[in-house]
Every structure is written in structure tokens, then in C-alpha cells.
Amino acid sequence: MSIHDDRPGGAGGYPDDRNYGAHAQQPAASAQGAPSAKSAPSVKSAQSTQSLGAQKYSNYDDDDGYSDAEATSVVDRRAAAPSDYYDEIGDPRKPFGWNAGTDLGLLILRLVLGGIFLAHGAQKLFGVLGGPGPEGFAMALSKMGFGQSAALALVTGGTELGAGALLVLGLFTPLAAAGIVGVMANAIFLKLGAGFFAAAGGFELEATLGVLGLGLMFTGPGRVALDYGRVWFRRPLPFGFISLIIAVAASAAVLVLFHRP
């Protein structure tokens, strides 16, 4: 883009201003002596056609002679210049994207939450780690008002064990999280009368574990998982809502069909 020189003293200025400053020109002298009388008027006339500004800014028709601050026309140089230059500069800020920190955080969350439910499921199914076993857990369910407690104890213990294992592996993560959310929803329902805080026998712990499972249901397991690349990994939001519907339906079905207050 060329910039027209609108300075009054410039070579591209007003025609009437070109004669100003001619008296400041130095007469041309040579080593052989002064020019003849006949040639002097013509030299002076030629010099009078240039001004000081024209000599100082002899490259007025070259873009390199001016900066953006000296431009006399309001022109967006960035819009007029080739875009390759600004593409090479780029945005100095790092673009937002998935990062290793997110993967590490989700891995830690999965391992801890999955390990907790692995342990709880093993307690209920096998009686290990100080657990009651299937018979003891069935008796506990009967006292809570659940019918078919023997079958329900196996289903609950199997859900916790399977969901915990799947979370650790990062496999079928939305479905595993749905199992945790469903089991914790029933546990919260049974403790509603005791309040929230665990010190008073409330559902604080169950709510915390359920919310963690709910979060994994929508975030997915991260890239350090067997789910990596699967369709529910690439589309966590719709599959998260589907899993939430499954969790709510299963929890409601257990309460409606088996619980007798």
C-alpha cells in the first residue's frame, strides 16, 4: 500500500509549495570551477523545482520511507497487508485444550472412588475387610424395610464391586458411574431423617460419593482409560444424561418394588 505525502513541503504536496525552500539549496560546484553565466539560471531553475522536504524524503513513494505513525491516510495496514505475516506471528496465548493435568486428576478420582466401591462390594459379597458378607448385609437390609433382602444384597454388592472395578479400569465409565449414583441415592433416601452431617448419622458421606460419581458420569474417565476413543468417550454429555436416567430409574424401581417403610 502506498501512502500519498500530503505535507505542504513534500514532493507530493501542493504545487505552489514546491518553490519554497529553493533559496536554501546549495549551488552546485565542481572541482573545475563555477558554472558559466548562461548555465547558472538553468541550474537554479532546476533546483527551485525541488524543496527541502522532497530532498529529505526522496523515497516518498516507497512504503519503507514511512511508519504507521507518519501515514497521512487512515488505512488499516493489517487489513491491507498479506495475512501470512500475521499468521506467522500467531496468538501468543496457548490455545485451550485437553491437557495432561486433567487426565491425571480424573485418573486419581477414578482410582480412589473405584477403590472405595471395590472394597465395599467385597465386604458385602465375600465378607472380607471386616464386612458382613451377603447374609449379614441381607439382615441389615431387612431391618431397613427392604423385602427380598437376600437377592437385593447380592445385587447391591455386585453393583458396587462391578462399578468400582470398571471405574478403576476406565471402562464403560458412564454406566459404572450410574451404578454408584443409583446405590448412593437409595442410601441418601434412607438417611434423610438424620440430617446431612455424618457426625449425627446423616448422609454426608453418601452424598459426597454420589456427587463424585455424577461428575465422572459427565466428564468421562480421561485419556488414561480403556474407554479412550469410544463413542461415549467422544460424546460424554448425551451419554451422561442417558446414564443419569438409568441411575434414577433403577433407584426408583428398588425403592418402589422392595422397600416397605
PDB file of C-alpha atoms in Angstrom:
ATOM      1  CA  MET A   1       0.000   0.000   0.000  1.00  0.00           C
ATOM      2  CA  SER A   2       1.458   3.360  -0.987  1.00  0.00           C
ATOM      3  CA  ILE A   3       0.866   6.461   1.101  1.00  0.00           C
ATOM      4  CA  HIS A   4       0.462   9.852  -0.517  1.00  0.00           C
ATOM      5  CA  ASP A   5       2.616  12.562   1.044  1.00  0.00           C
ATOM      6  CA  ASP A   6       0.266  15.407   1.985  1.00  0.00           C
ATOM      7  CA  ARG A   7       2.903  17.510   3.730  1.00  0.00           C
ATOM      8  CA  PRO A   8       2.960  21.005   2.254  1.00  0.00           C
ATOM      9  CA  GLY A   9       6.709  20.846   1.767  1.00  0.00           C
ATOM     10  CA  GLY A  10       6.765  17.295   0.423  1.00  0.00           C
ATOM     11  CA  ALA A  11       7.245  16.264  -3.146  1.00  0.00           C
ATOM     12  CA  GLY A  12       3.685  15.083  -3.299  1.00  0.00           C
ATOM     13  CA  GLY A  13       2.272  18.307  -1.764  1.00  0.00           C
ATOM     14  CA  TYR A  14       0.694  21.347  -3.269  1.00  0.00           C
ATOM     15  CA  PRO A  15       2.216  22.694  -6.483  1.00  0.00           C
ATOM     16  CA  ASP A  16       2.503  26.222  -5.075  1.00  0.00           C
ATOM     17  CA  ASP A  17       4.637  24.975  -2.223  1.00  0.00           C
ATOM     18  CA  ARG A  18       7.326  23.438  -4.339  1.00  0.00           C
ATOM     19  CA  ASN A  19       9.143  26.754  -4.814  1.00  0.00           C
ATOM     20  CA  TYR A  20       9.531  27.348  -1.089  1.00  0.00           C
ATOM     21  CA  GLY A  21      12.913  26.483   0.305  1.00  0.00           C
ATOM     22  CA  ALA A  22      14.637  26.771  -3.022  1.00  0.00           C
ATOM     23  CA  HIS A  23      16.808  29.574  -1.658  1.00  0.00           C
ATOM     24  CA  ALA A  24      18.254  27.084   0.820  1.00  0.00           C
ATOM     25  CA  GLN A  25      19.669  24.861  -1.935  1.00  0.00           C
ATOM     26  CA  GLN A  26      23.429  24.870  -2.149  1.00  0.00           C
ATOM     27  CA  PRO A  27      24.681  25.845  -5.579  1.00  0.00           C
ATOM     28  CA  ALA A  28      26.324  23.040  -7.413  1.00  0.00           C
ATOM     29  CA  ALA A  29      30.086  23.390  -7.553  1.00  0.00           C
ATOM     30  CA  SER A  30      32.658  21.341  -9.291  1.00  0.00           C
ATOM     31  CA  ALA A  31      36.365  20.900  -8.922  1.00  0.00           C
ATOM     32  CA  GLN A  32      36.947  22.758 -12.254  1.00  0.00           C
ATOM     33  CA  GLY A  33      35.249  25.969 -11.060  1.00  0.00           C
ATOM     34  CA  ALA A  34      31.893  27.780 -11.083  1.00  0.00           C
ATOM     35  CA  PRO A  35      29.402  27.210 -13.883  1.00  0.00           C
ATOM     36  CA  SER A  36      29.112  29.685 -16.717  1.00  0.00           C
ATOM     37  CA  ALA A  37      26.658  32.567 -16.564  1.00  0.00           C
ATOM     38  CA  LYS A  38      24.464  31.034 -19.190  1.00  0.00           C
ATOM     39  CA  SER A  39      24.118  27.711 -17.371  1.00  0.00           C
ATOM     40  CA  ALA A  40      23.599  29.217 -13.892  1.00  0.00           C
ATOM     41  CA  PRO A  41      19.956  30.306 -14.405  1.00  0.00           C
ATOM     42  CA  SER A  42      19.025  26.885 -15.704  1.00  0.00           C
ATOM     43  CA  VAL A  43      20.664  25.130 -12.719  1.00  0.00           C
ATOM     44  CA  LYS A  44      18.901  27.464 -10.337  1.00  0.00           C
ATOM     45  CA  SER A  45      15.588  26.880 -12.087  1.00  0.00           C
ATOM     46  CA  ALA A  46      16.039  23.124 -11.839  1.00  0.00           C
ATOM     47  CA  GLN A  47      16.885  23.336  -8.177  1.00  0.00           C
ATOM     48  CA  SER A  48      13.886  25.537  -7.477  1.00  0.00           C
ATOM     49  CA  THR A  49      11.563  22.782  -8.576  1.00  0.00           C
ATOM     50  CA  GLN A  50      12.558  20.742  -5.523  1.00  0.00           C
ATOM     51  CA  SER A  51      12.007  21.614  -1.919  1.00  0.00           C
ATOM     52  CA  LEU A  52      13.864  20.632   1.214  1.00  0.00           C
ATOM     53  CA  GLY A  53      11.122  18.201   2.059  1.00  0.00           C
ATOM     54  CA  ALA A  54      11.451  16.479  -1.291  1.00  0.00           C
ATOM     55  CA  GLN A  55      15.170  16.002  -0.779  1.00  0.00           C
ATOM     56  CA  LYS A  56      14.781  14.804   2.775  1.00  0.00           C
ATOM     57  CA  TYR A  57      12.060  12.350   1.851  1.00  0.00           C
ATOM     58  CA  SER A  58      13.271  11.360  -1.576  1.00  0.00           C
ATOM     59  CA  ASN A  59      11.722   7.932  -1.105  1.00  0.00           C
ATOM     60  CA  TYR A  60       8.232   9.325  -0.544  1.00  0.00           C
ATOM     61  CA  ASP A  61       6.699   6.837  -2.968  1.00  0.00           C
ATOM     62  CA  ASP A  62       8.178   3.881  -1.084  1.00  0.00           C
ATOM     63  CA  ASP A  63       6.283   2.311   1.821  1.00  0.00           C
ATOM     64  CA  ASP A  64       9.532   1.788   3.701  1.00  0.00           C
ATOM     65  CA  GLY A  65      10.017   5.536   3.957  1.00  0.00           C
ATOM     66  CA  TYR A  66       7.196   5.957   6.458  1.00  0.00           C
ATOM     67  CA  SER A  67       5.899   4.318   9.560  1.00  0.00           C
ATOM     68  CA  ASP A  68       2.251   3.857  10.520  1.00  0.00           C
ATOM     69  CA  ALA A  69       2.510   6.914  12.764  1.00  0.00           C
ATOM     70  CA  GLU A  70       3.589   9.110   9.808  1.00  0.00           C
ATOM     71  CA  ALA A  71       0.850   7.954   7.476  1.00  0.00           C
ATOM     72  CA  THR A  72      -1.469  10.779   6.408  1.00  0.00           C
ATOM     73  CA  SER A  73      -4.284   8.477   5.267  1.00  0.00           C
ATOM     74  CA  VAL A  74      -6.406   6.427   7.649  1.00  0.00           C
ATOM     75  CA  VAL A  75      -5.704   2.941   6.361  1.00  0.00           C
ATOM     76  CA  ASP A  76      -5.706  -0.333   8.212  1.00  0.00           C
ATOM     77  CA  ARG A  77      -2.294  -1.682   7.298  1.00  0.00           C
ATOM     78  CA  ARG A  78      -3.066  -5.042   8.881  1.00  0.00           C
ATOM     79  CA  ALA A  79      -6.112  -5.486   6.679  1.00  0.00           C
ATOM     80  CA  ALA A  80      -4.217  -4.411   3.584  1.00  0.00           C
ATOM     81  CA  ALA A  81      -1.091  -6.437   4.264  1.00  0.00           C
ATOM     82  CA  PRO A  82      -0.832 -10.120   3.427  1.00  0.00           C
ATOM     83  CA  SER A  83      -2.304 -12.262   6.172  1.00  0.00           C
ATOM     84  CA  ASP A  84       0.644 -14.668   6.126  1.00  0.00           C
ATOM     85  CA  TYR A  85       2.728 -12.261   8.160  1.00  0.00           C
ATOM     86  CA  TYR A  86       0.216 -12.126  10.986  1.00  0.00           C
ATOM     87  CA  ASP A  87      -0.433 -15.841  10.733  1.00  0.00           C
ATOM     88  CA  GLU A  88       3.245 -16.452  11.393  1.00  0.00           C
ATOM     89  CA  ILE A  89       3.134 -14.268  14.492  1.00  0.00           C
ATOM     90  CA  GLY A  90       0.062 -16.082  15.792  1.00  0.00           C
ATOM     91  CA  ASP A  91      -1.676 -15.722  19.127  1.00  0.00           C
ATOM     92  CA  PRO A  92       0.927 -15.847  21.929  1.00  0.00           C
ATOM     93  CA  ARG A  93      -1.608 -17.425  24.248  1.00  0.00           C
ATOM     94  CA  LYS A  94      -1.705 -21.202  24.343  1.00  0.00           C
ATOM     95  CA  PRO A  95      -4.999 -22.433  22.865  1.00  0.00           C
ATOM     96  CA  PHE A  96      -7.404 -24.105  25.243  1.00  0.00           C
ATOM     97  CA  GLY A  97      -7.460 -27.850  25.031  1.00  0.00           C
ATOM     98  CA  TRP A  98      -7.353 -31.112  26.910  1.00  0.00           C
ATOM     99  CA  ASN A  99      -4.194 -31.402  28.953  1.00  0.00           C
ATOM    100  CA  ALA A 100      -2.236 -33.930  30.972  1.00  0.00           C
ATOM    101  CA  GLY A 101      -3.281 -32.330  34.262  1.00  0.00           C
ATOM    102  CA  THR A 102      -6.924 -33.087  33.546  1.00  0.00           C
ATOM    103  CA  ASP A 103      -6.090 -36.683  32.674  1.00  0.00           C
ATOM    104  CA  LEU A 104      -4.105 -37.100  35.882  1.00  0.00           C
ATOM    105  CA  GLY A 105      -6.861 -35.595  38.020  1.00  0.00           C
ATOM    106  CA  LEU A 106      -9.536 -37.829  36.501  1.00  0.00           C
ATOM    107  CA  LEU A 107      -7.299 -40.869  36.910  1.00  0.00           C
ATOM    108  CA  ILE A 108      -6.810 -40.118  40.614  1.00  0.00           C
ATOM    109  CA  LEU A 109     -10.548 -39.579  41.060  1.00  0.00           C
ATOM    110  CA  ARG A 110     -11.368 -42.843  39.326  1.00  0.00           C
ATOM    111  CA  LEU A 111      -8.830 -44.874  41.254  1.00  0.00           C
ATOM    112  CA  VAL A 112      -9.941 -43.527  44.643  1.00  0.00           C
ATOM    113  CA  LEU A 113     -13.677 -43.735  44.017  1.00  0.00           C
ATOM    114  CA  GLY A 114     -13.408 -47.090  42.269  1.00  0.00           C
ATOM    115  CA  GLY A 115     -11.200 -48.462  45.045  1.00  0.00           C
ATOM    116  CA  ILE A 116     -13.718 -47.415  47.713  1.00  0.00           C
ATOM    117  CA  PHE A 117     -16.566 -49.235  45.977  1.00  0.00           C
ATOM    118  CA  LEU A 118     -14.403 -52.239  45.232  1.00  0.00           C
ATOM    119  CA  ALA A 119     -13.799 -52.554  48.962  1.00  0.00           C
ATOM    120  CA  HIS A 120     -17.470 -52.021  49.876  1.00  0.00           C
ATOM    121  CA  GLY A 121     -18.608 -54.558  47.293  1.00  0.00           C
ATOM    122  CA  ALA A 122     -16.095 -57.134  48.531  1.00  0.00           C
ATOM    123  CA  GLN A 123     -17.327 -56.595  52.098  1.00  0.00           C
ATOM    124  CA  LYS A 124     -20.921 -57.271  51.114  1.00  0.00           C
ATOM    125  CA  LEU A 125     -20.275 -60.203  48.786  1.00  0.00           C
ATOM    126  CA  PHE A 126     -17.351 -62.034  50.390  1.00  0.00           C
ATOM    127  CA  GLY A 127     -17.250 -60.785  53.970  1.00  0.00           C
ATOM    128  CA  VAL A 128     -13.626 -59.641  53.593  1.00  0.00           C
ATOM    129  CA  LEU A 129     -12.076 -56.470  55.019  1.00  0.00           C
ATOM    130  CA  GLY A 130     -14.307 -56.731  58.075  1.00  0.00           C
ATOM    131  CA  GLY A 131     -17.511 -56.824  56.018  1.00  0.00           C
ATOM    132  CA  PRO A 132     -20.801 -58.514  56.979  1.00  0.00           C
ATOM    133  CA  GLY A 133     -20.941 -60.840  53.966  1.00  0.00           C
ATOM    134  CA  PRO A 134     -24.128 -61.459  51.974  1.00  0.00           C
ATOM    135  CA  GLU A 135     -26.070 -62.885  54.933  1.00  0.00           C
ATOM    136  CA  GLY A 136     -25.186 -60.082  57.284  1.00  0.00           C
ATOM    137  CA  PHE A 137     -25.941 -57.430  54.676  1.00  0.00           C
ATOM    138  CA  ALA A 138     -29.271 -59.087  53.873  1.00  0.00           C
ATOM    139  CA  MET A 139     -30.231 -58.885  57.552  1.00  0.00           C
ATOM    140  CA  ALA A 140     -29.287 -55.185  57.565  1.00  0.00           C
ATOM    141  CA  LEU A 141     -31.488 -54.566  54.540  1.00  0.00           C
ATOM    142  CA  SER A 142     -34.404 -56.337  56.222  1.00  0.00           C
ATOM    143  CA  LYS A 143     -34.118 -54.032  59.235  1.00  0.00           C
ATOM    144  CA  MET A 144     -34.196 -51.049  56.856  1.00  0.00           C
ATOM    145  CA  GLY A 145     -37.527 -52.238  55.487  1.00  0.00           C
ATOM    146  CA  PHE A 146     -36.472 -53.945  52.262  1.00  0.00           C
ATOM    147  CA  GLY A 147     -38.129 -57.126  51.066  1.00  0.00           C
ATOM    148  CA  GLN A 148     -36.328 -59.834  49.111  1.00  0.00           C
ATOM    149  CA  SER A 149     -33.288 -58.808  51.098  1.00  0.00           C
ATOM    150  CA  ALA A 150     -31.137 -61.813  50.129  1.00  0.00           C
ATOM    151  CA  ALA A 151     -31.405 -61.120  46.399  1.00  0.00           C
ATOM    152  CA  LEU A 152     -31.121 -57.390  46.934  1.00  0.00           C
ATOM    153  CA  ALA A 153     -27.938 -57.848  48.987  1.00  0.00           C
ATOM    154  CA  LEU A 154     -26.319 -59.712  46.098  1.00  0.00           C
ATOM    155  CA  VAL A 155     -27.461 -57.122  43.564  1.00  0.00           C
ATOM    156  CA  THR A 156     -26.197 -54.229  45.675  1.00  0.00           C
ATOM    157  CA  GLY A 157     -22.862 -55.862  46.453  1.00  0.00           C
ATOM    158  CA  GLY A 158     -22.384 -56.860  42.819  1.00  0.00           C
ATOM    159  CA  THR A 159     -23.202 -53.355  41.629  1.00  0.00           C
ATOM    160  CA  GLU A 160     -20.670 -51.798  43.970  1.00  0.00           C
ATOM    161  CA  LEU A 161     -17.960 -54.316  43.122  1.00  0.00           C
ATOM    162  CA  GLY A 162     -18.538 -54.133  39.371  1.00  0.00           C
ATOM    163  CA  ALA A 163     -18.840 -50.353  39.280  1.00  0.00           C
ATOM    164  CA  GLY A 164     -15.652 -49.971  41.302  1.00  0.00           C
ATOM    165  CA  ALA A 165     -13.708 -52.289  39.006  1.00  0.00           C
ATOM    166  CA  LEU A 166     -14.963 -50.538  35.879  1.00  0.00           C
ATOM    167  CA  LEU A 167     -14.022 -47.138  37.268  1.00  0.00           C
ATOM    168  CA  VAL A 168     -10.500 -48.283  38.063  1.00  0.00           C
ATOM    169  CA  LEU A 169     -10.112 -49.590  34.519  1.00  0.00           C
ATOM    170  CA  GLY A 170     -11.869 -46.628  32.938  1.00  0.00           C
ATOM    171  CA  LEU A 171     -14.214 -48.954  31.079  1.00  0.00           C
ATOM    172  CA  PHE A 172     -17.907 -48.206  30.487  1.00  0.00           C
ATOM    173  CA  THR A 173     -17.409 -45.234  32.784  1.00  0.00           C
ATOM    174  CA  PRO A 174     -20.882 -43.633  32.393  1.00  0.00           C
ATOM    175  CA  LEU A 175     -22.585 -46.940  33.213  1.00  0.00           C
ATOM    176  CA  ALA A 176     -20.278 -47.581  36.180  1.00  0.00           C
ATOM    177  CA  ALA A 177     -20.957 -44.079  37.497  1.00  0.00           C
ATOM    178  CA  ALA A 178     -24.686 -44.699  37.077  1.00  0.00           C
ATOM    179  CA  GLY A 179     -24.434 -47.754  39.348  1.00  0.00           C
ATOM    180  CA  ILE A 180     -22.687 -45.701  42.046  1.00  0.00           C
ATOM    181  CA  VAL A 181     -25.187 -42.852  41.782  1.00  0.00           C
ATOM    182  CA  GLY A 182     -28.134 -45.238  42.000  1.00  0.00           C
ATOM    183  CA  VAL A 183     -26.839 -47.049  45.097  1.00  0.00           C
ATOM    184  CA  MET A 184     -25.949 -43.780  46.842  1.00  0.00           C
ATOM    185  CA  ALA A 185     -29.343 -42.288  46.010  1.00  0.00           C
ATOM    186  CA  ASN A 186     -31.045 -45.112  47.925  1.00  0.00           C
ATOM    187  CA  ALA A 187     -28.622 -44.730  50.834  1.00  0.00           C
ATOM    188  CA  ILE A 188     -29.347 -40.987  50.982  1.00  0.00           C
ATOM    189  CA  PHE A 189     -33.079 -41.650  50.933  1.00  0.00           C
ATOM    190  CA  LEU A 190     -32.767 -43.968  53.940  1.00  0.00           C
ATOM    191  CA  LYS A 191     -30.840 -41.350  55.939  1.00  0.00           C
ATOM    192  CA  LEU A 192     -32.872 -38.257  55.111  1.00  0.00           C
ATOM    193  CA  GLY A 193     -34.386 -38.121  58.591  1.00  0.00           C
ATOM    194  CA  ALA A 194     -30.947 -37.961  60.262  1.00  0.00           C
ATOM    195  CA  GLY A 195     -29.883 -34.765  58.534  1.00  0.00           C
ATOM    196  CA  PHE A 196     -26.816 -34.053  56.426  1.00  0.00           C
ATOM    197  CA  PHE A 197     -23.748 -34.267  58.663  1.00  0.00           C
ATOM    198  CA  ALA A 198     -22.140 -37.637  59.216  1.00  0.00           C
ATOM    199  CA  ALA A 199     -21.424 -36.898  62.889  1.00  0.00           C
ATOM    200  CA  ALA A 200     -25.166 -37.021  63.543  1.00  0.00           C
ATOM    201  CA  GLY A 201     -25.678 -40.106  61.380  1.00  0.00           C
ATOM    202  CA  GLY A 202     -26.549 -38.109  58.267  1.00  0.00           C
ATOM    203  CA  PHE A 203     -25.918 -38.744  54.595  1.00  0.00           C
ATOM    204  CA  GLU A 204     -22.827 -36.558  54.182  1.00  0.00           C
ATOM    205  CA  LEU A 205     -20.558 -39.407  53.061  1.00  0.00           C
ATOM    206  CA  GLU A 206     -23.142 -40.933  50.736  1.00  0.00           C
ATOM    207  CA  ALA A 207     -23.824 -37.553  49.104  1.00  0.00           C
ATOM    208  CA  THR A 208     -20.110 -36.938  48.576  1.00  0.00           C
ATOM    209  CA  LEU A 209     -19.563 -40.304  46.921  1.00  0.00           C
ATOM    210  CA  GLY A 210     -22.687 -39.889  44.796  1.00  0.00           C
ATOM    211  CA  VAL A 211     -21.675 -36.438  43.574  1.00  0.00           C
ATOM    212  CA  LEU A 212     -18.224 -37.715  42.626  1.00  0.00           C
ATOM    213  CA  GLY A 213     -19.849 -40.461  40.578  1.00  0.00           C
ATOM    214  CA  LEU A 214     -22.189 -37.927  38.998  1.00  0.00           C
ATOM    215  CA  GLY A 215     -19.245 -35.784  37.967  1.00  0.00           C
ATOM    216  CA  LEU A 216     -17.442 -38.698  36.318  1.00  0.00           C
ATOM    217  CA  MET A 217     -20.649 -39.552  34.526  1.00  0.00           C
ATOM    218  CA  PHE A 218     -20.379 -36.319  32.521  1.00  0.00           C
ATOM    219  CA  THR A 219     -16.635 -35.685  32.361  1.00  0.00           C
ATOM    220  CA  GLY A 220     -15.672 -39.160  31.282  1.00  0.00           C
ATOM    221  CA  PRO A 221     -12.647 -41.112  32.513  1.00  0.00           C
ATOM    222  CA  GLY A 222      -9.889 -39.091  30.841  1.00  0.00           C
ATOM    223  CA  ARG A 223      -7.468 -40.380  28.231  1.00  0.00           C
ATOM    224  CA  VAL A 224      -5.766 -42.840  30.600  1.00  0.00           C
ATOM    225  CA  ALA A 225      -8.628 -45.299  30.347  1.00  0.00           C
ATOM    226  CA  LEU A 226      -9.907 -48.222  28.328  1.00  0.00           C
ATOM    227  CA  ASP A 227     -12.787 -46.032  27.186  1.00  0.00           C
ATOM    228  CA  TYR A 228     -10.418 -43.774  25.248  1.00  0.00           C
ATOM    229  CA  GLY A 229     -11.659 -43.313  21.687  1.00  0.00           C
ATOM    230  CA  ARG A 230     -15.033 -44.974  22.203  1.00  0.00           C
ATOM    231  CA  VAL A 231     -18.212 -43.194  21.215  1.00  0.00           C
ATOM    232  CA  TRP A 232     -19.277 -42.393  24.806  1.00  0.00           C
ATOM    233  CA  PHE A 233     -15.792 -41.011  25.423  1.00  0.00           C
ATOM    234  CA  ARG A 234     -16.128 -38.644  22.458  1.00  0.00           C
ATOM    235  CA  ARG A 235     -19.711 -37.652  23.368  1.00  0.00           C
ATOM    236  CA  PRO A 236     -19.796 -37.564  27.173  1.00  0.00           C
ATOM    237  CA  LEU A 237     -22.754 -35.199  27.563  1.00  0.00           C
ATOM    238  CA  PRO A 238     -25.517 -37.226  25.853  1.00  0.00           C
ATOM    239  CA  PHE A 239     -24.255 -40.490  27.319  1.00  0.00           C
ATOM    240  CA  GLY A 240     -24.014 -38.806  30.717  1.00  0.00           C
ATOM    241  CA  PHE A 241     -27.709 -37.900  30.580  1.00  0.00           C
ATOM    242  CA  ILE A 242     -28.620 -41.410  29.430  1.00  0.00           C
ATOM    243  CA  SER A 243     -26.669 -42.868  32.356  1.00  0.00           C
ATOM    244  CA  LEU A 244     -28.336 -40.450  34.761  1.00  0.00           C
ATOM    245  CA  ILE A 245     -31.765 -41.582  33.573  1.00  0.00           C
ATOM    246  CA  ILE A 246     -30.716 -45.215  34.114  1.00  0.00           C
ATOM    247  CA  ALA A 247     -29.486 -44.422  37.632  1.00  0.00           C
ATOM    248  CA  VAL A 248     -32.667 -42.576  38.622  1.00  0.00           C
ATOM    249  CA  ALA A 249     -34.896 -45.281  37.150  1.00  0.00           C
ATOM    250  CA  ALA A 250     -33.017 -48.117  38.884  1.00  0.00           C
ATOM    251  CA  SER A 251     -33.027 -46.325  42.237  1.00  0.00           C
ATOM    252  CA  ALA A 252     -36.718 -45.542  41.999  1.00  0.00           C
ATOM    253  CA  ALA A 253     -37.519 -49.126  40.980  1.00  0.00           C
ATOM    254  CA  VAL A 254     -35.701 -50.557  44.016  1.00  0.00           C
ATOM    255  CA  LEU A 255     -37.489 -48.212  46.394  1.00  0.00           C
ATOM    256  CA  VAL A 256     -40.907 -48.824  44.853  1.00  0.00           C
ATOM    257  CA  LEU A 257     -40.652 -52.600  44.456  1.00  0.00           C
ATOM    258  CA  PHE A 258     -38.626 -53.663  47.513  1.00  0.00           C
ATOM    259  CA  HIS A 259     -38.864 -51.014  50.222  1.00  0.00           C
ATOM    260  CA  ARG A 260     -41.621 -51.258  52.787  1.00  0.00           C
ATOM    261  CA  PRO A 261     -41.446 -48.418  55.324  1.00  0.00           C
TER     262      PRO A 261
END
